[in-house]
Coordinates of C-alpha atoms and ligand atoms in Angstrom, one line a residue:
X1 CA 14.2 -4.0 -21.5
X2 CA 15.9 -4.0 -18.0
X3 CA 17.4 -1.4 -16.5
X4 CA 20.4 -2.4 -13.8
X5 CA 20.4 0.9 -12.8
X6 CA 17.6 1.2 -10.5
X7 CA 17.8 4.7 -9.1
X8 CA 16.2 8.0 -10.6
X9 CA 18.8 9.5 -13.4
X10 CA 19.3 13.7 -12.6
X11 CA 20.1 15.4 -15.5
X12 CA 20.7 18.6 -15.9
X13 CA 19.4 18.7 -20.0
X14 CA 16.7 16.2 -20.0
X15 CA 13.4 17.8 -19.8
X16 CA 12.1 17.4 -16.3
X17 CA 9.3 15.3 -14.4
X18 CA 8.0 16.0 -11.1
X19 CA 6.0 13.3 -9.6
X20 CA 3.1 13.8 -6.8
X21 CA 2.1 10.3 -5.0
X22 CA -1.0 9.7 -2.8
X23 CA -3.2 6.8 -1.8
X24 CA -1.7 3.1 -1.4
X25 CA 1.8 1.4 -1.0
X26 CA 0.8 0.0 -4.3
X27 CA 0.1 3.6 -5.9
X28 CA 4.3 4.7 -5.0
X29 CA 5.1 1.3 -6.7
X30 CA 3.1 2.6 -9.4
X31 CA 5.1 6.0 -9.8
X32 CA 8.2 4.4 -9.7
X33 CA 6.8 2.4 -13.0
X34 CA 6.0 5.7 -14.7
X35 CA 9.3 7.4 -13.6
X36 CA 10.8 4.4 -15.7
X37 CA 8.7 4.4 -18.5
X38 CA 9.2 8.4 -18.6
X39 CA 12.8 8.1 -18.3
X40 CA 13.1 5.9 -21.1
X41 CA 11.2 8.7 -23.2
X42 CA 14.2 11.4 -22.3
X43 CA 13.0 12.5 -18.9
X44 CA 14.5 12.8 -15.8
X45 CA 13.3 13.4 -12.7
X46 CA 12.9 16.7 -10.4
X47 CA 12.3 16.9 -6.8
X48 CA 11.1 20.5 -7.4
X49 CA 7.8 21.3 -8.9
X50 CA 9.1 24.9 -9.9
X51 CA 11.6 23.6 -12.8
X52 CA 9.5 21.0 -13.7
X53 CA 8.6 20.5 -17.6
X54 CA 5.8 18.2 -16.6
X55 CA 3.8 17.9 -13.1
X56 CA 2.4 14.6 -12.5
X57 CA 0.4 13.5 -9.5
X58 CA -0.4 10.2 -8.9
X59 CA -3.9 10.1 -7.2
X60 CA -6.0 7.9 -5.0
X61 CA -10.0 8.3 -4.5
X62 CA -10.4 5.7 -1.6
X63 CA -12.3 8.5 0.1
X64 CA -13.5 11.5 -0.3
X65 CA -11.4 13.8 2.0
X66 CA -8.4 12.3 -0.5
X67 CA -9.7 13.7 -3.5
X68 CA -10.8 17.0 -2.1
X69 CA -6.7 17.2 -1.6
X70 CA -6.1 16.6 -4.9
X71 CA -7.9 19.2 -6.3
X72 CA -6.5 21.4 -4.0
X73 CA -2.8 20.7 -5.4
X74 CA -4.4 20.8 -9.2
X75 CA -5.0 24.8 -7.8
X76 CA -1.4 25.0 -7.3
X77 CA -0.5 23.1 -10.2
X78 CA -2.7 25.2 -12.3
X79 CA -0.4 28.5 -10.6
X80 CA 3.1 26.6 -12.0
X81 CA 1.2 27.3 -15.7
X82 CA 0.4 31.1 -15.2
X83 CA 4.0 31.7 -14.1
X84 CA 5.8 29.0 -17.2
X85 CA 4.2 28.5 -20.0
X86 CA 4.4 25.3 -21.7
X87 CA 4.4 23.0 -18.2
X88 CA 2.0 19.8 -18.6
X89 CA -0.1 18.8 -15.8
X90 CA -1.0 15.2 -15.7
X91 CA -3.1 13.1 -13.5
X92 CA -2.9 9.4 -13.2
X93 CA -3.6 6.9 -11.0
X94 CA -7.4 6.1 -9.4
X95 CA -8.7 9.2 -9.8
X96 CA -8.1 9.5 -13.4
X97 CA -9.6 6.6 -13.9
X98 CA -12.4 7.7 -11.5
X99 CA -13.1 10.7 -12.8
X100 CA -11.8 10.5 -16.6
X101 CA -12.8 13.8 -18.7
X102 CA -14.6 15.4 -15.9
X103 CA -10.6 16.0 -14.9
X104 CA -10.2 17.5 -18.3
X105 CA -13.2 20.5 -17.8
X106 CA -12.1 23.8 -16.6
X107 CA -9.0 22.7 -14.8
X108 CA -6.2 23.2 -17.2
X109 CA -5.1 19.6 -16.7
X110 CA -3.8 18.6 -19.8
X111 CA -3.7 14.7 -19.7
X112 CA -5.6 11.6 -17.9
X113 CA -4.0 8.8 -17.6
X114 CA -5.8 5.5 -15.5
X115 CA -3.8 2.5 -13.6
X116 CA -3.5 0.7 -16.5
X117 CA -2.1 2.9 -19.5
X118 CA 0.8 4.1 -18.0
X119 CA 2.8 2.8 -21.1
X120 CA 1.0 5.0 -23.0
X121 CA 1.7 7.9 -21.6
X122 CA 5.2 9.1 -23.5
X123 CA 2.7 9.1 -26.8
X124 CA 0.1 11.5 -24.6
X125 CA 3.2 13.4 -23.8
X126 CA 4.5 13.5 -27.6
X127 CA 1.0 14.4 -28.7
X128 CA -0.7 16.6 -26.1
X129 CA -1.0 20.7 -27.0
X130 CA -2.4 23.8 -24.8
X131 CA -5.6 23.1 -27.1
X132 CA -5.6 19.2 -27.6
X133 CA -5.6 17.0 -24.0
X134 CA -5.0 13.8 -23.4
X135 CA -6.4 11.2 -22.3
X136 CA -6.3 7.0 -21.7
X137 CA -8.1 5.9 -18.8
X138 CA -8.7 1.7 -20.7
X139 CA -8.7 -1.0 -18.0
X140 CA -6.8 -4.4 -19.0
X141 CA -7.1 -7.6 -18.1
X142 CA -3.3 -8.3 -18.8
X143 CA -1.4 -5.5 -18.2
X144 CA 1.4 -6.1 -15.2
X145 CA 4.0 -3.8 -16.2
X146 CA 5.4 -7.0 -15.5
X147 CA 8.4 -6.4 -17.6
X148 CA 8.8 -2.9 -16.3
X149 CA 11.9 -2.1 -13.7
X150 CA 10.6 0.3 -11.4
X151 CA 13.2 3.4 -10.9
X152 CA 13.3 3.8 -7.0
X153 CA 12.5 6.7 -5.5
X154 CA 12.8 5.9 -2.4
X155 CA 15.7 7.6 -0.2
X156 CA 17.5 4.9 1.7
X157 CA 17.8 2.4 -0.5
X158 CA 16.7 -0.6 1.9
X159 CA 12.9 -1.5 1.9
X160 CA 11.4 -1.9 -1.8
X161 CA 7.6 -2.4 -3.2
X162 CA 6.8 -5.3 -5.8
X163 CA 3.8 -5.1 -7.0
X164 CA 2.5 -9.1 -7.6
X165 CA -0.8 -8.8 -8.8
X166 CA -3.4 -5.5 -10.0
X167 CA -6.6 -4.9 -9.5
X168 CA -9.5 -6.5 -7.3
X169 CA -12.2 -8.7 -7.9
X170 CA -13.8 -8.8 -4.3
X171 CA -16.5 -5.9 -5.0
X172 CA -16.6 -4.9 -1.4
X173 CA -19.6 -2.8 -1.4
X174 CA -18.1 0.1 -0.3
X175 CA -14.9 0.2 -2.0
X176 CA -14.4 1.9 -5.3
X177 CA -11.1 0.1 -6.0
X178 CA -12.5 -2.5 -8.5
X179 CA -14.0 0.7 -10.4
X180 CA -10.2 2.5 -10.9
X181 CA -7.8 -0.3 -10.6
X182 CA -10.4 -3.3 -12.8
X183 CA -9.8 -6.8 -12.5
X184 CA -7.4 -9.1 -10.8
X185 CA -4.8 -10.4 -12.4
X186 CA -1.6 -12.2 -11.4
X187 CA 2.1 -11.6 -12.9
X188 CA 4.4 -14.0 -13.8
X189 CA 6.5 -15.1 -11.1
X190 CA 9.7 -15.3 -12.6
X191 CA 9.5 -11.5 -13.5
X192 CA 9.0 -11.0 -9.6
X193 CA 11.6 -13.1 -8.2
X194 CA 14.3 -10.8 -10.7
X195 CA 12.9 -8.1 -9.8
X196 CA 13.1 -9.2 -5.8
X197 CA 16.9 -10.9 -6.6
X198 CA 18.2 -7.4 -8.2
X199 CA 16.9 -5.6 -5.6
X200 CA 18.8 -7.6 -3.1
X201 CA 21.8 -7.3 -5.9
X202 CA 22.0 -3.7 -5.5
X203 CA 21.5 -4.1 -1.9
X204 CA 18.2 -3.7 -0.6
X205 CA 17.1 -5.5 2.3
X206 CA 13.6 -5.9 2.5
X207 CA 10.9 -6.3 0.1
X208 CA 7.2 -6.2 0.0
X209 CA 4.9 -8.3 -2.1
X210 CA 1.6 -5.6 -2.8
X211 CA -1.5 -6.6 -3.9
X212 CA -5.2 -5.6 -2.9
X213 CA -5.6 -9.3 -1.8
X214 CA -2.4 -11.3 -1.9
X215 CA -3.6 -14.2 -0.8
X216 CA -5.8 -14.4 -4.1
X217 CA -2.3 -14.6 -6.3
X218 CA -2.4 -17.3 -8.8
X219 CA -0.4 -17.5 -11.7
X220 CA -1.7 -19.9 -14.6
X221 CA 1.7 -21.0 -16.2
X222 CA 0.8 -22.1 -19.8
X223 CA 3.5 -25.1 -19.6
X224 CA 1.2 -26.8 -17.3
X225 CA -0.6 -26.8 -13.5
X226 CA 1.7 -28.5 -12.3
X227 CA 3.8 -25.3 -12.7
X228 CA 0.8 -22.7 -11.7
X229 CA 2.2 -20.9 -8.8
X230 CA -0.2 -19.6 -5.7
X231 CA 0.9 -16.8 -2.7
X232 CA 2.4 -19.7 -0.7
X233 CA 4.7 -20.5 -3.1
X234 CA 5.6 -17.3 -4.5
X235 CA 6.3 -16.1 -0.7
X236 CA 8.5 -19.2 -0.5
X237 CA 10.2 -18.3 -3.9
X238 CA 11.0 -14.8 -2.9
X239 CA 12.5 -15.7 0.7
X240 CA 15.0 -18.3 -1.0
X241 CA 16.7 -15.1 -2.6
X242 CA 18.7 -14.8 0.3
X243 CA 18.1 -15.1 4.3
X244 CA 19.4 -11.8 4.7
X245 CA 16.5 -10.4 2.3
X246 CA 13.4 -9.7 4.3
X247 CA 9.8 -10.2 3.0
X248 CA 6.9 -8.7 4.1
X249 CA 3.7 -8.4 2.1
X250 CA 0.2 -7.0 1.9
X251 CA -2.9 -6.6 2.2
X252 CA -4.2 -10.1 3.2
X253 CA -7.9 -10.7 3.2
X254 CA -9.3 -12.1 6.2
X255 CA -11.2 -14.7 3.9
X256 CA -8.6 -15.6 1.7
X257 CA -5.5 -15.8 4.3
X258 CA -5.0 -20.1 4.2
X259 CA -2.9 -22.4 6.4
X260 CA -0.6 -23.1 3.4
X261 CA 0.9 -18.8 3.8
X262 CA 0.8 -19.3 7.6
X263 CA 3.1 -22.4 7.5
X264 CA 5.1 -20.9 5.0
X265 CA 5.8 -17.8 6.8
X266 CA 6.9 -19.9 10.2
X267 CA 9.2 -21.7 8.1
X268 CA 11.5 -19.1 7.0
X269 CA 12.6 -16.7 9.1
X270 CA 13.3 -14.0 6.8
X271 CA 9.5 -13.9 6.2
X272 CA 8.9 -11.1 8.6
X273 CA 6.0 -11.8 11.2
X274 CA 3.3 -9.4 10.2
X275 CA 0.0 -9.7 8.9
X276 CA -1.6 -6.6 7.6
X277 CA -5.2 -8.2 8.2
X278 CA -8.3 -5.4 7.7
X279 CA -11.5 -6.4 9.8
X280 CA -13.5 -3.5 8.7
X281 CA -15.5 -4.0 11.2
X282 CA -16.7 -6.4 14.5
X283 CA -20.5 -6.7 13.6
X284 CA -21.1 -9.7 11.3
X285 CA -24.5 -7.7 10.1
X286 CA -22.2 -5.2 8.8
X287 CA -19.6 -7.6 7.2
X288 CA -22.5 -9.1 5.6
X289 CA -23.4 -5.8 4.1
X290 CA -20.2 -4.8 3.0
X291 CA -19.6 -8.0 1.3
X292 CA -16.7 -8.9 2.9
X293 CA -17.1 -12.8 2.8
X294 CA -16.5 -13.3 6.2
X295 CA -18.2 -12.8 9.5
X296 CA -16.7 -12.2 12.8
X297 CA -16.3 -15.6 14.2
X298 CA -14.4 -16.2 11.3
X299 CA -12.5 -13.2 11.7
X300 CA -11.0 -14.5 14.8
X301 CA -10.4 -18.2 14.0
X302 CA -7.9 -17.0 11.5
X303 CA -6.2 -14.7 14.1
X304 CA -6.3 -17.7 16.8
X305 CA -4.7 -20.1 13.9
X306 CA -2.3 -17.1 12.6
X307 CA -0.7 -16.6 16.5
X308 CA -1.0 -21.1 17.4
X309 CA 1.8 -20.8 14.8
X310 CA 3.6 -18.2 14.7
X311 CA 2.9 -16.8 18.5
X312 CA 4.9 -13.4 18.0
X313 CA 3.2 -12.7 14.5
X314 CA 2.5 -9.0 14.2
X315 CA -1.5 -8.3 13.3
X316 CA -2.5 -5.1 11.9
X317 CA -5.8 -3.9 10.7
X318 CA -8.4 -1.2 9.1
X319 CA -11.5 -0.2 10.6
X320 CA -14.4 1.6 9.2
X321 CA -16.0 3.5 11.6
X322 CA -20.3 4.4 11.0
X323 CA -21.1 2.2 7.3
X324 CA -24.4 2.2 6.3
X325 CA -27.2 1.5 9.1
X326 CA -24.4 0.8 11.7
X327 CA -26.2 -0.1 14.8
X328 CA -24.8 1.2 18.3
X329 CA -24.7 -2.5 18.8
X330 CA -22.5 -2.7 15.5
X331 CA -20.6 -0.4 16.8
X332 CA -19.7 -2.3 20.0
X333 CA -19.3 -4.9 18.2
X334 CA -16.0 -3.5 16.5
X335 CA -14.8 -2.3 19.8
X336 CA -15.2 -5.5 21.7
X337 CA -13.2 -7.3 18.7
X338 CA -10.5 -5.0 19.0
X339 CA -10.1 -5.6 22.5
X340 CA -10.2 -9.3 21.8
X341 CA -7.5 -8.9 19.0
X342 CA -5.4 -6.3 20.6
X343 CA -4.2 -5.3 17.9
X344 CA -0.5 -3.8 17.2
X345 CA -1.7 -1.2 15.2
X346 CA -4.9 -0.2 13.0
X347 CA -5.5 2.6 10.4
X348 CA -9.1 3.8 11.3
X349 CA -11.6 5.5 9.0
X350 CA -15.1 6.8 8.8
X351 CA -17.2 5.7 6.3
X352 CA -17.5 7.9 3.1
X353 CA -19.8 7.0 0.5
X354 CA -18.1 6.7 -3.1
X355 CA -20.7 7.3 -5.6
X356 CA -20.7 3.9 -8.1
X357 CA -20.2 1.3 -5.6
X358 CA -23.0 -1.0 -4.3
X359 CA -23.3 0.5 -1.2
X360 CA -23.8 3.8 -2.6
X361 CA -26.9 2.6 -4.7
X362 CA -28.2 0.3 -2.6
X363 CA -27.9 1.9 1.3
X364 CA -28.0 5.1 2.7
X365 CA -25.4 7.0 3.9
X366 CA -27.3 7.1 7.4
X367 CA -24.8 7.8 10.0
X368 CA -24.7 11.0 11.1
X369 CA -21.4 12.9 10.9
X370 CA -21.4 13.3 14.6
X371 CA -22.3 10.1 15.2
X372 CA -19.9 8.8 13.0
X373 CA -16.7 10.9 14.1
X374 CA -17.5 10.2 18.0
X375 CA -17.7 6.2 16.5
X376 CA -14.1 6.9 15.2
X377 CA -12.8 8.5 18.2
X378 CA -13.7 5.8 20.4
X379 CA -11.8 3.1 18.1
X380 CA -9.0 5.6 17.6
X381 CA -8.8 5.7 21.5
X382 CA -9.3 1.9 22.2
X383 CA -6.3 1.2 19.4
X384 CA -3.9 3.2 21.0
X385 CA -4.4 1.5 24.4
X386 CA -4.5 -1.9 23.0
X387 CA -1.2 -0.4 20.8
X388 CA 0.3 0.3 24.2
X389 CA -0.8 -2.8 25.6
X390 CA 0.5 -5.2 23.0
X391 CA 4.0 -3.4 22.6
X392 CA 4.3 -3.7 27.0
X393 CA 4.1 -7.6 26.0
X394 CA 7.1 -6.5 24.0
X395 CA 9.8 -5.6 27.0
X396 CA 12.9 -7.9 27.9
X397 CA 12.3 -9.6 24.3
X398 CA 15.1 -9.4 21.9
X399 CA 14.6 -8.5 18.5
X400 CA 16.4 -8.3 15.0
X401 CA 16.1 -4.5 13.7
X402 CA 16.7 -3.7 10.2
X403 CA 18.0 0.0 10.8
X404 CA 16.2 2.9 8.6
X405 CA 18.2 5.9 9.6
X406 CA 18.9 7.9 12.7
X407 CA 16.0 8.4 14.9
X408 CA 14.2 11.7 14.3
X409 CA 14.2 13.3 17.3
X410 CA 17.9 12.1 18.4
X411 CA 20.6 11.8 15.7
X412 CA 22.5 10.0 18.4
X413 CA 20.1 7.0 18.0
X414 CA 19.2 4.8 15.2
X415 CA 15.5 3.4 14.1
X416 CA 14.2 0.8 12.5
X417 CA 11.7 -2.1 12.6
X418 CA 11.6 -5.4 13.9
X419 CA 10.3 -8.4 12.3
X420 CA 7.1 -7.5 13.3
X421 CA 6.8 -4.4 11.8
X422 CA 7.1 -2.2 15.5
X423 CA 8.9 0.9 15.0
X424 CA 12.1 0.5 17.2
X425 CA 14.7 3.1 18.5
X426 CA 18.2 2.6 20.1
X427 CA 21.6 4.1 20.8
X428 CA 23.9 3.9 17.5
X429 CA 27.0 2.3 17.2
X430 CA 27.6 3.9 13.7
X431 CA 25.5 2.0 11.7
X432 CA 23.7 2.5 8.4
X433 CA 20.6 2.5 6.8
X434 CA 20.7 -1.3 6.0
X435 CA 22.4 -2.7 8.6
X436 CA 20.6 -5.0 11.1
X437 CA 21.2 -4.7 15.2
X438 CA 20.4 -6.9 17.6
X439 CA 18.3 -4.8 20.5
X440 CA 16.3 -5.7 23.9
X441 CA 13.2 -3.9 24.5
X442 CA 13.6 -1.6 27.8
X443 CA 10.3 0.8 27.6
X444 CA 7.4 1.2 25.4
X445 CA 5.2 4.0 24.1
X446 CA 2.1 3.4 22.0
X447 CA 3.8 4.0 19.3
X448 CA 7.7 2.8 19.8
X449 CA 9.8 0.5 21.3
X450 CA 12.5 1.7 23.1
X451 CA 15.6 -0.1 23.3
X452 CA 19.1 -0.9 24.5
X453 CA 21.7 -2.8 22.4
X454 CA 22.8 -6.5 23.3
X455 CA 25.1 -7.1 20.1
Ligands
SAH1 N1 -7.5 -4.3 -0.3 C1 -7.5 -4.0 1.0 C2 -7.9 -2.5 1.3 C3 -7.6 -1.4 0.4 S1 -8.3 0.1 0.8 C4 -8.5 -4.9 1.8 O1 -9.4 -5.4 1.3 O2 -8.3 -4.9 3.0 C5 -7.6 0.4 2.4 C6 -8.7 0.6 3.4 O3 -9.4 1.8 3.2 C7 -9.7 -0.5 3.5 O4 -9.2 -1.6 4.2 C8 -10.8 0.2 4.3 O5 -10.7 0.1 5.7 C9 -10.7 1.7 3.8 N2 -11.8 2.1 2.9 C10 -12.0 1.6 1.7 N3 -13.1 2.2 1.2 C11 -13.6 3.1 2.1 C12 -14.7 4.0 2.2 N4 -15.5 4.1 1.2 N5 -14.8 4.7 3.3 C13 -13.9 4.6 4.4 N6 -12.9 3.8 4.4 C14 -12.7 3.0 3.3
SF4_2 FE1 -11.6 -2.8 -1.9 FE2 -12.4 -5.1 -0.9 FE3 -10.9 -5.1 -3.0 FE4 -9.9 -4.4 -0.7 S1 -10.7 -6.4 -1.2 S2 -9.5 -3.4 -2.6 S3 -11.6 -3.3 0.3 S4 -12.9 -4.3 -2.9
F3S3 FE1 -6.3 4.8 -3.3 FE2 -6.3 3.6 -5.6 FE3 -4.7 2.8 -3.7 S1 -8.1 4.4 -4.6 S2 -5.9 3.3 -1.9 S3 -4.6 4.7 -4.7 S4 -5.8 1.5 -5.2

């Protein structure tokens, strides 16, 4: 089966899906794989909950505060059933899996359906009743939807997610991942470089390659090894499509990252120059304990080899903020790396415990709350100076900007990112969401570059 029509179909007769999506880049990928599946079945979709026939909400568990919002929107699904009867409520995704029939107890959701049995969900559909659930929460060591083409429901029709690989096999010991999403596994390259080449066919500009650790991508071809394809190549595959295609890709793993991607990414230019490298922390006591595979030394060797060849490479990281018997030493740690790194930007967390991992079993959940939310407004503070800090490096340079859309606080200005991933605004010339400008960066904030046009 492949579709050539890539966008979402509206129709006015079809019984109607409305899709929620939380969590991960790779968890929107993911919806746009059910929306496809679904529309096969006779659906179409709905960007309003309140005609919907079924209510789906594709859900993440990485931490706790995002499931407590989930079960705050299966309240209001739960409404959309006392006013129509008849409307299915489904959740999928990691908490499904997560949680399985503890989903199914009191909450009038009517099916479950985990990462990995998504094509099973027109039969839960056909076969669910008020009285009889559904549910399919099986892991697979196979499944890629690799033959699926994703409907996009994105709204520009520019920057589009491939999803290279599933699952994780790292077992980071805080990390319930490897619990909802199950093992790694690869998909055949082929089916990714159509998928990429269509894209660009129906004129999308930029892709990105998602996986919980590319760098880990290996694909065993049966003809022989000499054919088995790892990240390196597969990036180098991808950015043959066309120089005017952009390819970004993520998340990398500190451990994993090898000379072979760098290389590769300085040799084509269309391989945009960002790594989306989580640290986690800056404490190699704690690295240790969370498994990581790394230690801090480590850590920044592979930024000092990432920016000796590719000197204007984007870095970008993740931060958790009070794990398990975090020392105030640990803690300083973290902050002195960060000032080290300067990083361009960092999503920052504070630890929460996810019942099933190793860390939950085996360490406390010591930190106290205060402790921990003052730890995380200290690195929230530090990133945006060092934000600020690495985009001043950024004035006078001239950059290639793949426009978006008009800025949102000035319709009179367009935005966009540059290669490195830095959000960038400047004055439009009447260009379009796909269109690339050449700019010069006159001002900075923390979060922006501002700048004028030289094209
Ligand atoms: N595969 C990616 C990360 C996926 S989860 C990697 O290995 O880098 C995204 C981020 O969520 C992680 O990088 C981590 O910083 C954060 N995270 C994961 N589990 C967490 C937990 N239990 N508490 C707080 N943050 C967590
Ligand atoms: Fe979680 Fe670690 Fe896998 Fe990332 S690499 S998804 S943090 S277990
Ligand atoms: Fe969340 Fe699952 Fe992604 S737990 S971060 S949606 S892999």
């Amino acid at each position: 089966m492949h579709r050539t029509d890539i966008r979402p179909i509206i129709d006015e007769k079809r019984p109607k899906i409305y899709i929620e999506t939380y969590g991960c880049q790779m968890n929107v990928n993911d919806s746009e794989v059910i929306l496809s599946i679904l529309q096969d079945e006779g659906y179409a979709l709905t960007e309003n909950m309140d005609e919907a026939d079924v209510i789906l909400a594709n859900t993440c568990s990485i931490r706790d505060n995002a499931e407590q919002r989930i079960w705050g929107r299966i309240d209001q699904f739960r409404l959309q059933k006392r006013k129509r009867q008849g409307v299915v409520i489904g959740i999928v995704g990691c908490m499904a899996e997560r949680l399985k029939d503890k989903l199914l107890e009191g909450h009038e959701v009517d099916i479950v359906a985990g990462p990995d049995s998504y094509r099973s969900l027109p039969a839960l559909l056909r076969a669910v009743t008020p009285d009889t659930p559904q549910i399919n929460v099986l892991l697979s060591h196979e499944e890629t939807y690799a033959d699926i083409s994703p409907v996009r429901m994105d709204r520009n029709g520019v920057s589009a997610f491939i999803s290279i690989m599933r699952g994780c096999n790292n077992v980071c010991s805080y990390c319930v991942v490897p619990y909802t999403r199950g093992a790694e596994r690869s998909r055949d390259p082929q089916t990714i470089v159509r998928e990429a080449q269509q894209l660009f066919d129906c004129g999308y500009k930029e892709v990105t390659l998602l996986g919980q650790n590319v760098d880990s991508y290996y694909w065993k071809d049966a003809s022989g090894a000499d054919k088995d394809v790892n990240f390196a190549q597969l990036l180098e595959m991808v950015a043959k499509i066309s120089p005017e295609l952009r390819v970004r890709f993520s998340t990398s793993h500190p451990k994993d990252i090898s000379d072979e991607v760098i290389y590769t990414m300085a040799m084509y230019g269309n391989i945009c120059r960002h790594i989306h490298l989580p640290v986690q922390s800056g404490s190699s006591a704690m690295l240790e304990k969370m498994r990581r595979k790394y230690d801090r030394e480590w850590y920044l060797e592979r930024v000092r080899k990432i920016r000796s060849v590719i000197p204007d490479c984007g870095i970008t990281t993740d931060v958790i903020a009070g794990f398990c018997g975090e020392t105030a030493q640990d803690h300083a740690d973290t902050l002195s790396l960060m000032e080290e790194v300067v990083f361009d930007s960092a999503f920052m967390f504070a630890y929460s415990e996810r019942p099933g991992t190793l860390a939950s079993r085996k360490y406390p959940d010591d930190i106290p709350y205060e402790v921990k939310t003052e730890r995380l407004n200290e690195i929230i503070a530090l990133q945006g100076r060092m934000s600020l800090k690495s985009n001043e490096k950024e004035i006078g340079r001239r950059l290639k900007v793949l426009v978006e859309g008009a800025s949102k606080k000035n319709a009179e200005e367009l935005c966009g990112r540059a290669s490195s991933n830095k959000m960038c605004v400047f004055p439009s010339r009447g260009e379009k969401a796909g269109d690339y400008c050449e700019v010069e960066v006159v001002s900075v904030t923390s979060a922006t570059l501002i700048c004028k046009r030289i094209d």
